[in-house]
Amino acid sequence: MAPHRKIPLFLLPILLILLAGAVVLLVRGQPLTLERIFHRQGYAITGQTETALTLTLSRDQMPEGFPEEVPISQAAGELKLPLLQDGDTTFYLTAFARSDEDPGTLYAVIQPEHQLSREGGQLLLPYRIDEDGGITAQLRVSDLPVQADGEDRPDAARLASQGPGEQFALYVDRALFLRSDAITIQLGSFYRLTYAPA
C-alpha cells in the first residue's frame, strides 16, 4: 500500500487563489443576460424609474403593401423597422397590418431588443424588477393617448396584449393612420433601469 502524500501547507493558499480565480472566470465567461442582471448575479441595479414611452408610426417608413394590403395572419415577422432607440433598448415594429378581427383596425406588434454591456448600461422595460429578481408587469390593456396631425385622439389606439417576452401589440385606428402623415402613441408604465457590474 502506497503512503499518502500530503500537500505542503504553503501550496494550500495558492490552490485556493487559483480556485477562486477559476470561479470568477467561469462567471464572467457566461453570456450576459437579463436574468443575470435581474437576479443581481455579478450586477447591481443602480436605478429604476417609471417613464412614458412615445412611439411614432409614419406612413413614409412603411414598405410597399404595409399595412393596407397584408392581413396580419400573413404579416407576422415580415417587418423589423426601428421605431425608437432609448439607452441600450431599440423598439422594432415587427408586424403592422389589417386586423383579422376588425377591418377598421390595424394591428401593430412592437418588439424591444436590448444591447447588454458588461460595463453596465440603461434599459427601457415594460415591467418593474422586484427585489427578488421577479417582474411586475405594468402595461394594461387600455386606450392610449394618440396625436395625429396636431390633433389629440384619445380613442385611436389601444394596447391589445403583452407577451410573449417583452413584445406588445397595439390596435390602431385604420382610417386615422391612412389619412395622417404619422401618428404618435404614448404608452405609460415603462421603467428605465440602469445597471452596473457589482
PDB file of C-alpha atoms in Angstrom, residues 36-192:
ATOM      1  CA  ARG A  36     -28.334  37.740 -14.512  1.00  0.00           C
ATOM      2  CA  ILE A  37     -28.994  41.472 -14.166  1.00  0.00           C
ATOM      3  CA  PHE A  38     -32.467  40.984 -12.616  1.00  0.00           C
ATOM      4  CA  HIS A  39     -31.182  38.433 -10.076  1.00  0.00           C
ATOM      5  CA  ARG A  40     -28.120  40.604  -9.360  1.00  0.00           C
ATOM      6  CA  GLN A  41     -25.624  37.893 -10.351  1.00  0.00           C
ATOM      7  CA  GLY A  42     -22.473  39.957 -10.732  1.00  0.00           C
ATOM      8  CA  TYR A  43     -24.509  43.109 -11.452  1.00  0.00           C
ATOM      9  CA  ALA A  44     -26.280  45.721  -9.365  1.00  0.00           C
ATOM     10  CA  ILE A  45     -29.443  47.563 -10.350  1.00  0.00           C
ATOM     11  CA  THR A  46     -28.444  51.173  -9.715  1.00  0.00           C
ATOM     12  CA  GLY A  47     -31.723  52.850 -10.639  1.00  0.00           C
ATOM     13  CA  GLN A  48     -35.256  52.169 -11.780  1.00  0.00           C
ATOM     14  CA  THR A  49     -37.656  54.992 -12.648  1.00  0.00           C
ATOM     15  CA  GLU A  50     -41.115  54.925 -14.193  1.00  0.00           C
ATOM     16  CA  THR A  51     -41.363  56.678 -17.534  1.00  0.00           C
ATOM     17  CA  ALA A  52     -43.653  57.032 -20.552  1.00  0.00           C
ATOM     18  CA  LEU A  53     -42.778  55.630 -23.963  1.00  0.00           C
ATOM     19  CA  THR A  54     -43.667  57.579 -27.101  1.00  0.00           C
ATOM     20  CA  LEU A  55     -43.701  55.734 -30.435  1.00  0.00           C
ATOM     21  CA  THR A  56     -44.321  57.269 -33.846  1.00  0.00           C
ATOM     22  CA  LEU A  57     -45.722  55.297 -36.773  1.00  0.00           C
ATOM     23  CA  SER A  58     -45.127  57.080 -40.069  1.00  0.00           C
ATOM     24  CA  ARG A  59     -46.597  56.126 -43.436  1.00  0.00           C
ATOM     25  CA  ASP A  60     -43.308  57.113 -45.126  1.00  0.00           C
ATOM     26  CA  GLN A  61     -41.343  54.431 -43.245  1.00  0.00           C
ATOM     27  CA  MET A  62     -43.668  51.581 -44.262  1.00  0.00           C
ATOM     28  CA  PRO A  63     -42.596  49.187 -47.018  1.00  0.00           C
ATOM     29  CA  GLU A  64     -44.865  48.775 -50.022  1.00  0.00           C
ATOM     30  CA  GLY A  65     -48.062  46.939 -49.156  1.00  0.00           C
ATOM     31  CA  PHE A  66     -47.905  47.681 -45.421  1.00  0.00           C
ATOM     32  CA  PRO A  67     -50.228  47.970 -43.671  1.00  0.00           C
ATOM     33  CA  GLU A  68     -53.092  48.029 -46.134  1.00  0.00           C
ATOM     34  CA  GLU A  69     -52.564  45.049 -48.422  1.00  0.00           C
ATOM     35  CA  VAL A  70     -51.339  42.455 -45.941  1.00  0.00           C
ATOM     36  CA  PRO A  71     -53.583  40.669 -43.426  1.00  0.00           C
ATOM     37  CA  ILE A  72     -51.987  40.186 -40.019  1.00  0.00           C
ATOM     38  CA  SER A  73     -52.114  36.400 -40.395  1.00  0.00           C
ATOM     39  CA  GLN A  74     -49.521  36.780 -43.191  1.00  0.00           C
ATOM     40  CA  ALA A  75     -47.587  39.763 -41.817  1.00  0.00           C
ATOM     41  CA  ALA A  76     -46.049  38.379 -38.620  1.00  0.00           C
ATOM     42  CA  GLY A  77     -42.275  38.520 -38.821  1.00  0.00           C
ATOM     43  CA  GLU A  78     -42.231  40.358 -42.163  1.00  0.00           C
ATOM     44  CA  LEU A  79     -41.004  43.651 -40.711  1.00  0.00           C
ATOM     45  CA  LYS A  80     -38.182  44.849 -38.499  1.00  0.00           C
ATOM     46  CA  LEU A  81     -38.459  48.624 -38.577  1.00  0.00           C
ATOM     47  CA  PRO A  82     -36.701  50.560 -35.789  1.00  0.00           C
ATOM     48  CA  LEU A  83     -39.160  52.982 -34.190  1.00  0.00           C
ATOM     49  CA  LEU A  84     -37.180  54.283 -31.212  1.00  0.00           C
ATOM     50  CA  GLN A  85     -33.831  53.853 -29.521  1.00  0.00           C
ATOM     51  CA  ASP A  86     -33.611  54.739 -25.842  1.00  0.00           C
ATOM     52  CA  GLY A  87     -30.387  53.939 -23.982  1.00  0.00           C
ATOM     53  CA  ASP A  88     -29.478  50.354 -24.866  1.00  0.00           C
ATOM     54  CA  THR A  89     -33.024  49.421 -25.963  1.00  0.00           C
ATOM     55  CA  THR A  90     -34.369  49.606 -29.519  1.00  0.00           C
ATOM     56  CA  PHE A  91     -38.075  49.183 -30.239  1.00  0.00           C
ATOM     57  CA  TYR A  92     -38.873  47.487 -33.554  1.00  0.00           C
ATOM     58  CA  LEU A  93     -42.161  47.281 -35.427  1.00  0.00           C
ATOM     59  CA  THR A  94     -42.277  43.581 -36.380  1.00  0.00           C
ATOM     60  CA  ALA A  95     -45.825  43.362 -37.775  1.00  0.00           C
ATOM     61  CA  PHE A  96     -48.258  46.010 -38.984  1.00  0.00           C
ATOM     62  CA  ALA A  97     -51.318  45.019 -40.967  1.00  0.00           C
ATOM     63  CA  ARG A  98     -55.087  44.857 -41.109  1.00  0.00           C
ATOM     64  CA  SER A  99     -56.604  43.159 -38.108  1.00  0.00           C
ATOM     65  CA  ASP A 100     -58.293  39.863 -38.931  1.00  0.00           C
ATOM     66  CA  GLU A 101     -60.935  40.707 -36.319  1.00  0.00           C
ATOM     67  CA  ASP A 102     -61.927  44.253 -37.339  1.00  0.00           C
ATOM     68  CA  PRO A 103     -61.449  45.795 -40.821  1.00  0.00           C
ATOM     69  CA  GLY A 104     -61.397  49.284 -39.270  1.00  0.00           C
ATOM     70  CA  THR A 105     -58.352  48.427 -37.152  1.00  0.00           C
ATOM     71  CA  LEU A 106     -54.662  47.893 -37.816  1.00  0.00           C
ATOM     72  CA  TYR A 107     -52.654  45.532 -35.632  1.00  0.00           C
ATOM     73  CA  ALA A 108     -49.084  46.529 -34.735  1.00  0.00           C
ATOM     74  CA  VAL A 109     -46.569  44.313 -32.942  1.00  0.00           C
ATOM     75  CA  ILE A 110     -43.660  46.014 -31.155  1.00  0.00           C
ATOM     76  CA  GLN A 111     -40.574  44.063 -30.071  1.00  0.00           C
ATOM     77  CA  PRO A 112     -37.953  45.652 -27.778  1.00  0.00           C
ATOM     78  CA  GLU A 113     -34.357  44.423 -28.115  1.00  0.00           C
ATOM     79  CA  HIS A 114     -31.534  45.204 -25.689  1.00  0.00           C
ATOM     80  CA  GLN A 115     -27.829  45.655 -26.316  1.00  0.00           C
ATOM     81  CA  LEU A 116     -26.426  44.410 -22.997  1.00  0.00           C
ATOM     82  CA  SER A 117     -22.964  45.548 -21.880  1.00  0.00           C
ATOM     83  CA  ARG A 118     -20.662  44.007 -19.290  1.00  0.00           C
ATOM     84  CA  GLU A 119     -19.720  47.582 -18.301  1.00  0.00           C
ATOM     85  CA  GLY A 120     -23.330  48.414 -17.427  1.00  0.00           C
ATOM     86  CA  GLY A 121     -25.988  50.414 -19.187  1.00  0.00           C
ATOM     87  CA  GLN A 122     -29.577  51.614 -19.321  1.00  0.00           C
ATOM     88  CA  LEU A 123     -32.610  49.582 -20.433  1.00  0.00           C
ATOM     89  CA  LEU A 124     -36.233  50.520 -21.046  1.00  0.00           C
ATOM     90  CA  LEU A 125     -38.547  47.731 -19.871  1.00  0.00           C
ATOM     91  CA  PRO A 126     -42.346  47.168 -19.914  1.00  0.00           C
ATOM     92  CA  TYR A 127     -42.201  45.948 -16.306  1.00  0.00           C
ATOM     93  CA  ARG A 128     -40.623  46.700 -12.930  1.00  0.00           C
ATOM     94  CA  ILE A 129     -37.901  44.480 -11.437  1.00  0.00           C
ATOM     95  CA  ASP A 130     -38.681  43.399  -7.869  1.00  0.00           C
ATOM     96  CA  GLU A 131     -36.099  42.930  -5.103  1.00  0.00           C
ATOM     97  CA  ASP A 132     -36.145  39.139  -5.572  1.00  0.00           C
ATOM     98  CA  GLY A 133     -35.490  39.417  -9.321  1.00  0.00           C
ATOM     99  CA  GLY A 134     -39.117  38.841 -10.281  1.00  0.00           C
ATOM    100  CA  ILE A 135     -41.042  41.194 -12.525  1.00  0.00           C
ATOM    101  CA  THR A 136     -44.223  43.179 -12.043  1.00  0.00           C
ATOM    102  CA  ALA A 137     -45.910  43.935 -15.366  1.00  0.00           C
ATOM    103  CA  GLN A 138     -47.302  47.451 -15.540  1.00  0.00           C
ATOM    104  CA  LEU A 139     -48.795  47.611 -19.039  1.00  0.00           C
ATOM    105  CA  ARG A 140     -52.558  47.176 -19.030  1.00  0.00           C
ATOM    106  CA  VAL A 141     -54.978  46.664 -21.896  1.00  0.00           C
ATOM    107  CA  SER A 142     -56.394  50.159 -22.268  1.00  0.00           C
ATOM    108  CA  ASP A 143     -56.931  53.080 -24.620  1.00  0.00           C
ATOM    109  CA  LEU A 144     -53.756  55.052 -25.336  1.00  0.00           C
ATOM    110  CA  PRO A 145     -53.249  58.761 -26.000  1.00  0.00           C
ATOM    111  CA  VAL A 146     -52.606  59.400 -29.714  1.00  0.00           C
ATOM    112  CA  GLN A 147     -51.690  62.539 -31.611  1.00  0.00           C
ATOM    113  CA  ALA A 148     -52.117  62.786 -35.377  1.00  0.00           C
ATOM    114  CA  ASP A 149     -51.565  65.929 -37.443  1.00  0.00           C
ATOM    115  CA  GLY A 150     -51.564  68.073 -34.296  1.00  0.00           C
ATOM    116  CA  GLU A 151     -54.874  66.680 -33.055  1.00  0.00           C
ATOM    117  CA  ASP A 152     -55.353  64.632 -29.882  1.00  0.00           C
ATOM    118  CA  ARG A 153     -57.260  61.393 -30.434  1.00  0.00           C
ATOM    119  CA  PRO A 154     -57.755  59.594 -27.092  1.00  0.00           C
ATOM    120  CA  ASP A 155     -59.650  56.658 -28.648  1.00  0.00           C
ATOM    121  CA  ALA A 156     -57.479  55.926 -31.715  1.00  0.00           C
ATOM    122  CA  ALA A 157     -55.163  53.274 -30.255  1.00  0.00           C
ATOM    123  CA  ARG A 158     -55.441  50.538 -27.675  1.00  0.00           C
ATOM    124  CA  LEU A 159     -52.953  48.211 -26.054  1.00  0.00           C
ATOM    125  CA  ALA A 160     -54.053  44.807 -27.361  1.00  0.00           C
ATOM    126  CA  SER A 161     -51.734  42.453 -25.493  1.00  0.00           C
ATOM    127  CA  GLN A 162     -48.328  41.964 -23.896  1.00  0.00           C
ATOM    128  CA  GLY A 163     -46.067  38.974 -24.475  1.00  0.00           C
ATOM    129  CA  PRO A 164     -44.544  36.639 -25.182  1.00  0.00           C
ATOM    130  CA  GLY A 165     -41.485  38.139 -23.511  1.00  0.00           C
ATOM    131  CA  GLU A 166     -41.338  41.917 -23.779  1.00  0.00           C
ATOM    132  CA  GLN A 167     -43.303  42.073 -27.015  1.00  0.00           C
ATOM    133  CA  PHE A 168     -46.565  44.021 -27.008  1.00  0.00           C
ATOM    134  CA  ALA A 169     -49.300  44.641 -29.567  1.00  0.00           C
ATOM    135  CA  LEU A 170     -51.436  47.676 -30.367  1.00  0.00           C
ATOM    136  CA  TYR A 171     -54.721  48.220 -32.166  1.00  0.00           C
ATOM    137  CA  VAL A 172     -54.599  51.404 -34.272  1.00  0.00           C
ATOM    138  CA  ASP A 173     -57.476  53.211 -35.967  1.00  0.00           C
ATOM    139  CA  ARG A 174     -57.004  52.356 -39.672  1.00  0.00           C
ATOM    140  CA  ALA A 175     -58.705  55.443 -41.148  1.00  0.00           C
ATOM    141  CA  LEU A 176     -56.718  57.801 -38.905  1.00  0.00           C
ATOM    142  CA  PHE A 177     -53.388  56.201 -39.843  1.00  0.00           C
ATOM    143  CA  LEU A 178     -54.168  56.228 -43.586  1.00  0.00           C
ATOM    144  CA  ARG A 179     -55.134  59.909 -43.622  1.00  0.00           C
ATOM    145  CA  SER A 180     -52.250  61.096 -41.402  1.00  0.00           C
ATOM    146  CA  ASP A 181     -48.574  61.506 -42.228  1.00  0.00           C
ATOM    147  CA  ALA A 182     -47.726  59.986 -38.849  1.00  0.00           C
ATOM    148  CA  ILE A 183     -49.350  59.122 -35.566  1.00  0.00           C
ATOM    149  CA  THR A 184     -47.692  59.330 -32.155  1.00  0.00           C
ATOM    150  CA  ILE A 185     -48.765  56.900 -29.454  1.00  0.00           C
ATOM    151  CA  GLN A 186     -47.898  57.301 -25.776  1.00  0.00           C
ATOM    152  CA  LEU A 187     -47.581  54.289 -23.501  1.00  0.00           C
ATOM    153  CA  GLY A 188     -47.141  54.718 -19.757  1.00  0.00           C
ATOM    154  CA  SER A 189     -45.726  52.401 -17.129  1.00  0.00           C
ATOM    155  CA  PHE A 190     -42.356  51.607 -18.671  1.00  0.00           C
ATOM    156  CA  TYR A 191     -39.281  51.531 -16.452  1.00  0.00           C
ATOM    157  CA  ARG A 192     -35.831  52.938 -17.204  1.00  0.00           C
TER     158      ARG A 192
END
